[in-house]
Amino acid sequence: MKITLPDGTIVPALGQGTWFMGESKAAEQQEIGALKLGIEHGLTLIDTAEMYAEGGSERVVGKAIKGLRDKIFLVSKVVPYHADLQGTMTACEHSLQRLQTDYLDLYLLHWPGSIPIANTIEAMERLIKQGKIKRWGVSNFDVADLQAVDSYIQNRELMTNQVLYNLSRRGIEFDLLPWSRQHKLPTMAYSPIEQGRILSNPKLNDLAKQHNATPAQIALAWVLRNHDIIAIPKAATQAHVLDNLKALNIKLSNDDLAFLDNAFPAPNWKRPLEML
Ligand SMILES: NC(=O)c1ccc[n+]([C@@H]2O[C@H](COP(=O)([O-])OP(=O)(O)OC[C@H]3O[C@@H](n4cnc5c(N)ncnc54)[C@H](OP(=O)(O)O)[C@@H]3O)[C@@H](O)[C@H]2O)c1
């Protein structure tokens, strides 16, 4: 399953997250092994951030993608308190060093902050000119935040908005997701299995049994159901990577979707965008 970005670049709909990787030396080999296994099976979009383990996640990703760089669609993020013109340029340089690469495929502003977005965008444009990033986007932007950068969305320069979305966090369906679809802005869903918290839900488990699948697979298949959202589950174990891959083969019927709507109702009023 593939998603086309506004500039025509095609990326896999199922990628790999890396939050909490790089926190401990003892787990490093396992994390690298999980990421490499995912890459082998086509999970070549990898999401990281300067914030994760204070650069430790980027270091692990750098080791996992060594020798494979041209296969990877590498995403990292700048924290908003670094996101002025010079701060963004410097943060990007540090990310590139930790990732042992000379370019990012996509650079995101991690969440809206107090520095004017125009300064961040100017830095993104300079980084593109310098070849240090291929393209840029945002994360945790609600409709009003996107409206402030609407011209970049219309010009197909802003590639994605990465936001919290899973069965138990459906707030974006009320307005952000329809707005993004209308403006042809792809959504990248983070925490697509709610960091594991939804996996014990009895109804999700019932449906999983009917599909001879795991709850994680159903939760991922649900995020991917319309073939227009990218999901980036984090799996630090090879077993979880293999489990998640099978989500790509699960087709949820209309009855399944109605069952999940009943178990995890969609919102019918505007809620502020939730963040983790
Ligand atoms: N932009 C933002 O503000 C933002 C915020 C949050 C997350 N993110 C990105 O999105 C990625 C994913 O979100 P997340 O890490 O918060 O949560 P998640 O992907 O929903 O869940 C990760 C947790 O689920 C477990 N898991 C993975 N596959 C599983 C399976 N098949 N069965 C059972 N458990 C499974 C993982 O365990 P193991 O690791 O032990 O395998 C880990 O504990 C992050 O890693 C990060 O890259 C971005």
CSV table of N, CA, C and O and ligand atoms in Angstrom, one decimal, residues 16-21 30 34 46-49 51-52 57 77 108-111 138-140 162-164 166 189-197 199 214-217 220 231-245 275-276, ligand 1:
chain,number,residue,atom,x,y,z
A,16,GLN,N,7.7,3.0,10.1
A,16,GLN,CA,8.2,2.6,11.4
A,16,GLN,C,8.5,3.8,12.2
A,16,GLN,O,9.2,4.8,11.8
A,17,GLY,N,7.9,3.9,13.4
A,17,GLY,CA,8.2,4.9,14.4
A,17,GLY,C,9.4,4.5,15.3
A,17,GLY,O,9.8,3.3,15.3
A,18,THR,N,9.9,5.5,16.0
A,18,THR,CA,11.2,5.2,16.8
A,18,THR,C,11.2,5.9,18.1
A,18,THR,O,12.2,6.0,18.8
A,19,TRP,N,10.0,6.4,18.6
A,19,TRP,CA,10.0,7.1,19.9
A,19,TRP,C,10.4,6.0,21.0
A,19,TRP,O,9.9,4.9,20.9
A,20,PHE,N,11.2,6.4,21.9
A,20,PHE,CA,11.7,5.5,23.0
A,20,PHE,C,12.8,4.6,22.6
A,20,PHE,O,13.3,3.8,23.4
A,21,MET,N,13.1,4.6,21.3
A,21,MET,CA,14.4,3.9,20.9
A,21,MET,C,15.5,4.7,21.3
A,21,MET,O,15.4,6.0,21.4
A,30,GLN,N,18.7,-4.9,19.6
A,30,GLN,CA,17.3,-5.3,19.3
A,30,GLN,C,16.6,-4.3,18.5
A,30,GLN,O,15.9,-4.7,17.6
A,34,ALA,N,15.2,-4.8,14.7
A,34,ALA,CA,13.7,-4.7,14.4
A,34,ALA,C,13.6,-3.7,13.2
A,34,ALA,O,12.8,-4.0,12.3
A,46,ILE,N,10.9,5.8,7.8
A,46,ILE,CA,11.3,5.7,9.2
A,46,ILE,C,11.2,7.1,9.8
A,46,ILE,O,11.7,8.1,9.3
A,47,ASP,N,10.4,7.2,10.9
A,47,ASP,CA,10.2,8.5,11.6
A,47,ASP,C,11.0,8.6,12.9
A,47,ASP,O,10.9,7.7,13.7
A,48,THR,N,11.7,9.7,13.0
A,48,THR,CA,12.4,9.9,14.2
A,48,THR,C,12.3,11.4,14.6
A,48,THR,O,11.5,12.1,13.9
A,49,ALA,N,13.1,11.9,15.6
A,49,ALA,CA,13.0,13.3,15.9
A,49,ALA,C,14.2,13.6,16.8
A,49,ALA,O,14.7,12.7,17.5
A,51,MET,N,14.1,15.1,19.4
A,51,MET,CA,13.7,15.1,20.8
A,51,MET,C,13.8,13.7,21.4
A,51,MET,O,14.0,13.5,22.6
A,52,TYR,N,13.6,12.6,20.6
A,52,TYR,CA,13.5,11.3,21.1
A,52,TYR,C,14.9,10.8,21.7
A,52,TYR,O,15.9,10.8,21.0
A,57,SER,N,17.5,8.3,19.6
A,57,SER,CA,16.7,7.6,18.6
A,57,SER,C,17.3,7.8,17.2
A,57,SER,O,17.5,6.8,16.4
A,77,LYS,N,12.4,15.5,12.9
A,77,LYS,CA,11.6,16.7,13.4
A,77,LYS,C,12.5,17.6,14.2
A,77,LYS,O,13.3,17.2,15.0
A,108,LEU,N,10.1,17.8,9.7
A,108,LEU,CA,8.8,18.3,10.2
A,108,LEU,C,9.1,19.3,11.4
A,108,LEU,O,10.0,19.0,12.2
A,109,LEU,N,8.2,20.3,11.5
A,109,LEU,CA,8.2,21.0,12.8
A,109,LEU,C,7.3,20.2,13.7
A,109,LEU,O,6.2,19.8,13.4
A,110,HIS,N,7.9,19.8,14.9
A,110,HIS,CA,7.3,18.8,15.7
A,110,HIS,C,5.9,19.2,16.3
A,110,HIS,O,5.1,18.3,16.4
A,111,TRP,N,5.8,20.4,16.7
A,111,TRP,CA,4.4,20.9,17.1
A,111,TRP,C,4.5,22.4,17.0
A,111,TRP,O,5.6,23.0,17.0
A,138,VAL,N,4.7,19.4,8.7
A,138,VAL,CA,4.4,19.8,10.1
A,138,VAL,C,3.8,18.7,10.9
A,138,VAL,O,3.5,17.6,10.3
A,139,SER,N,3.7,18.9,12.2
A,139,SER,CA,3.2,17.8,13.1
A,139,SER,C,2.3,18.5,14.1
A,139,SER,O,2.7,19.6,14.6
A,140,ASN,N,1.3,17.8,14.6
A,140,ASN,CA,0.4,18.4,15.6
A,140,ASN,C,-0.2,19.7,15.3
A,140,ASN,O,-0.4,20.5,16.1
A,162,GLN,N,1.6,15.3,10.6
A,162,GLN,CA,1.7,14.1,11.4
A,162,GLN,C,1.0,14.3,12.7
A,162,GLN,O,1.3,15.3,13.5
A,163,VAL,N,-0.1,13.5,13.0
A,163,VAL,CA,-0.9,13.8,14.1
A,163,VAL,C,-1.3,12.4,14.8
A,163,VAL,O,-1.2,11.4,14.2
A,164,LEU,N,-1.8,12.6,16.0
A,164,LEU,CA,-2.3,11.4,16.8
A,164,LEU,C,-3.6,10.9,16.2
A,164,LEU,O,-4.5,11.6,16.0
A,166,ASN,N,-5.8,7.1,16.1
A,166,ASN,CA,-6.0,5.6,16.3
A,166,ASN,C,-7.5,5.4,16.7
A,166,ASN,O,-8.2,6.4,16.9
A,189,ALA,N,-0.3,9.2,10.6
A,189,ALA,CA,-0.9,8.9,11.9
A,189,ALA,C,0.2,8.4,12.9
A,189,ALA,O,0.8,7.3,12.6
A,190,TYR,N,0.4,9.1,14.0
A,190,TYR,CA,1.3,8.6,15.0
A,190,TYR,C,0.5,7.9,16.1
A,190,TYR,O,-0.7,8.1,16.3
A,191,SER,N,1.3,7.1,16.9
A,191,SER,CA,0.7,6.2,17.9
A,191,SER,C,-0.5,5.5,17.4
A,191,SER,O,-1.6,5.5,18.1
A,192,PRO,N,-0.4,4.8,16.3
A,192,PRO,CA,-1.6,4.2,15.6
A,192,PRO,C,-2.2,3.0,16.4
A,192,PRO,O,-3.3,2.6,16.2
A,193,ILE,N,-1.4,2.5,17.4
A,193,ILE,CA,-2.0,1.5,18.3
A,193,ILE,C,-2.1,2.0,19.8
A,193,ILE,O,-2.1,1.2,20.7
A,194,GLU,N,-2.1,3.4,19.9
A,194,GLU,CA,-2.2,4.0,21.2
A,194,GLU,C,-1.2,3.5,22.2
A,194,GLU,O,-1.5,3.2,23.3
A,195,GLN,N,0.0,3.3,21.7
A,195,GLN,CA,1.2,2.8,22.5
A,195,GLN,C,0.8,1.5,23.3
A,195,GLN,O,1.3,1.3,24.3
A,196,GLY,N,0.0,0.8,22.6
A,196,GLY,CA,-0.4,-0.5,23.2
A,196,GLY,C,-1.6,-0.5,24.1
A,196,GLY,O,-2.2,-1.6,24.4
A,197,ARG,N,-2.1,0.7,24.5
A,197,ARG,CA,-3.2,0.8,25.5
A,197,ARG,C,-4.5,0.2,24.9
A,197,ARG,O,-5.3,-0.3,25.7
A,199,LEU,N,-4.9,-2.4,23.0
A,199,LEU,CA,-4.8,-3.8,22.6
A,199,LEU,C,-5.6,-4.7,23.5
A,199,LEU,O,-5.9,-5.9,23.1
A,214,THR,N,-4.2,-10.3,15.2
A,214,THR,CA,-4.0,-9.8,16.5
A,214,THR,C,-4.7,-8.4,16.6
A,214,THR,O,-5.0,-7.8,15.6
A,215,PRO,N,-5.0,-8.0,17.8
A,215,PRO,CA,-5.6,-6.6,18.0
A,215,PRO,C,-4.8,-5.5,17.3
A,215,PRO,O,-5.3,-4.6,16.7
A,216,ALA,N,-3.4,-5.6,17.4
A,216,ALA,CA,-2.6,-4.6,16.8
A,216,ALA,C,-2.8,-4.6,15.2
A,216,ALA,O,-2.9,-3.5,14.6
A,217,GLN,N,-2.9,-5.8,14.7
A,217,GLN,CA,-3.2,-5.8,13.2
A,217,GLN,C,-4.5,-5.1,12.8
A,217,GLN,O,-4.6,-4.4,11.8
A,220,LEU,N,-4.2,-1.4,13.2
A,220,LEU,CA,-3.4,-0.8,12.1
A,220,LEU,C,-4.2,-0.8,10.8
A,220,LEU,O,-4.2,0.2,10.0
A,231,ALA,N,0.7,5.3,8.4
A,231,ALA,CA,0.8,4.9,9.8
A,231,ALA,C,2.2,4.5,10.2
A,231,ALA,O,2.9,3.8,9.4
A,232,ILE,N,2.6,5.0,11.4
A,232,ILE,CA,4.0,4.7,11.7
A,232,ILE,C,4.1,4.1,13.1
A,232,ILE,O,4.6,4.6,14.1
A,233,PRO,N,3.7,2.8,13.2
A,233,PRO,CA,3.8,2.1,14.5
A,233,PRO,C,5.2,1.9,14.9
A,233,PRO,O,6.1,1.8,14.0
A,234,LYS,N,5.5,2.0,16.2
A,234,LYS,CA,6.9,1.7,16.7
A,234,LYS,C,6.9,0.3,17.2
A,234,LYS,O,6.1,-0.1,18.0
A,235,ALA,N,7.9,-0.5,16.7
A,235,ALA,CA,8.1,-1.8,17.2
A,235,ALA,C,9.5,-2.0,17.4
A,235,ALA,O,10.3,-2.0,16.4
A,236,ALA,N,9.9,-2.3,18.6
A,236,ALA,CA,11.3,-2.5,18.9
A,236,ALA,C,11.7,-4.0,19.0
A,236,ALA,O,12.8,-4.3,19.3
A,237,THR,N,10.7,-4.8,18.6
A,237,THR,CA,11.0,-6.3,18.6
A,237,THR,C,10.6,-6.8,17.2
A,237,THR,O,9.6,-6.3,16.6
A,238,GLN,N,11.4,-7.8,16.8
A,238,GLN,CA,11.1,-8.4,15.5
A,238,GLN,C,9.7,-9.0,15.4
A,238,GLN,O,9.1,-8.9,14.4
A,239,ALA,N,9.3,-9.6,16.5
A,239,ALA,CA,7.9,-10.2,16.5
A,239,ALA,C,6.9,-9.2,16.2
A,239,ALA,O,5.9,-9.4,15.5
A,240,HIS,N,7.0,-8.0,16.8
A,240,HIS,CA,6.0,-7.0,16.6
A,240,HIS,C,6.1,-6.4,15.2
A,240,HIS,O,5.0,-6.1,14.6
A,241,VAL,N,7.3,-6.3,14.6
A,241,VAL,CA,7.4,-5.9,13.2
A,241,VAL,C,6.7,-6.8,12.3
A,241,VAL,O,5.8,-6.4,11.5
A,242,LEU,N,6.9,-8.1,12.5
A,242,LEU,CA,6.2,-9.1,11.6
A,242,LEU,C,4.7,-9.1,11.8
A,242,LEU,O,4.0,-9.2,10.8
A,243,ASP,N,4.3,-8.9,13.1
A,243,ASP,CA,2.9,-8.9,13.4
A,243,ASP,C,2.3,-7.7,12.6
A,243,ASP,O,1.2,-7.8,11.9
A,244,ASN,N,2.9,-6.5,12.7
A,244,ASN,CA,2.3,-5.3,12.1
A,244,ASN,C,2.3,-5.4,10.6
A,244,ASN,O,1.3,-4.9,10.0
A,245,LEU,N,3.3,-6.0,10.0
A,245,LEU,CA,3.3,-6.2,8.5
A,245,LEU,C,2.0,-6.8,8.0
A,245,LEU,O,1.5,-6.5,7.0
A,275,MET,N,-2.6,15.5,21.7
A,275,MET,CA,-1.1,15.2,21.4
A,275,MET,C,-0.6,14.3,22.5
A,275,MET,O,-1.1,14.2,23.6
A,276,LEU,N,0.4,13.5,22.1
A,276,LEU,CA,1.0,12.6,23.1
A,276,LEU,C,2.5,13.1,23.2
A,276,LEU,O,3.0,13.6,22.3
B,1,LIG,N1,4.8,13.9,16.1
B,1,LIG,C1,4.6,13.6,17.3
B,1,LIG,O1,4.3,14.4,18.2
B,1,LIG,C2,4.6,12.1,17.7
B,1,LIG,C3,4.1,11.7,19.0
B,1,LIG,C4,4.1,10.4,19.3
B,1,LIG,C5,4.7,9.4,18.4
B,1,LIG,N2,5.2,9.9,17.2
B,1,LIG,C6,5.8,8.9,16.3
B,1,LIG,O2,4.9,7.9,16.0
B,1,LIG,C7,5.5,6.6,16.4
B,1,LIG,C8,4.5,5.6,16.8
B,1,LIG,O3,3.8,6.1,18.0
B,1,LIG,P1,4.2,5.5,19.5
B,1,LIG,O4,5.5,5.0,19.5
B,1,LIG,O5,3.8,6.6,20.4
B,1,LIG,O6,3.1,4.4,19.7
B,1,LIG,P2,2.5,3.1,18.9
B,1,LIG,O7,3.3,2.9,17.7
B,1,LIG,O8,1.1,3.3,18.9
B,1,LIG,O9,2.9,2.0,20.0
B,1,LIG,C9,4.2,1.5,20.3
B,1,LIG,C10,4.1,0.5,21.4
B,1,LIG,O10,3.3,-0.6,20.9
B,1,LIG,C11,4.1,-1.8,21.0
B,1,LIG,N3,3.8,-2.6,19.8
B,1,LIG,C12,4.1,-2.4,18.5
B,1,LIG,N4,3.6,-3.4,17.7
B,1,LIG,C13,2.9,-4.2,18.5
B,1,LIG,C14,2.2,-5.4,18.2
B,1,LIG,N5,2.1,-5.9,17.0
B,1,LIG,N6,1.6,-6.0,19.3
B,1,LIG,C15,1.7,-5.5,20.5
B,1,LIG,N7,2.4,-4.4,20.8
B,1,LIG,C16,3.0,-3.8,19.8
B,1,LIG,C17,5.5,-1.4,21.0
B,1,LIG,O11,6.3,-2.4,21.7
B,1,LIG,P3,7.8,-2.7,21.3
B,1,LIG,O12,8.5,-1.4,21.0
B,1,LIG,O13,8.3,-3.4,22.5
B,1,LIG,O14,7.8,-3.6,20.1
B,1,LIG,C18,5.4,-0.1,21.8
B,1,LIG,O15,5.4,-0.4,23.1
B,1,LIG,C19,6.5,7.0,17.4
B,1,LIG,O16,7.5,6.0,17.7
B,1,LIG,C20,7.1,8.3,16.8
B,1,LIG,O17,8.0,8.0,15.7
B,1,LIG,C21,5.2,11.2,16.9
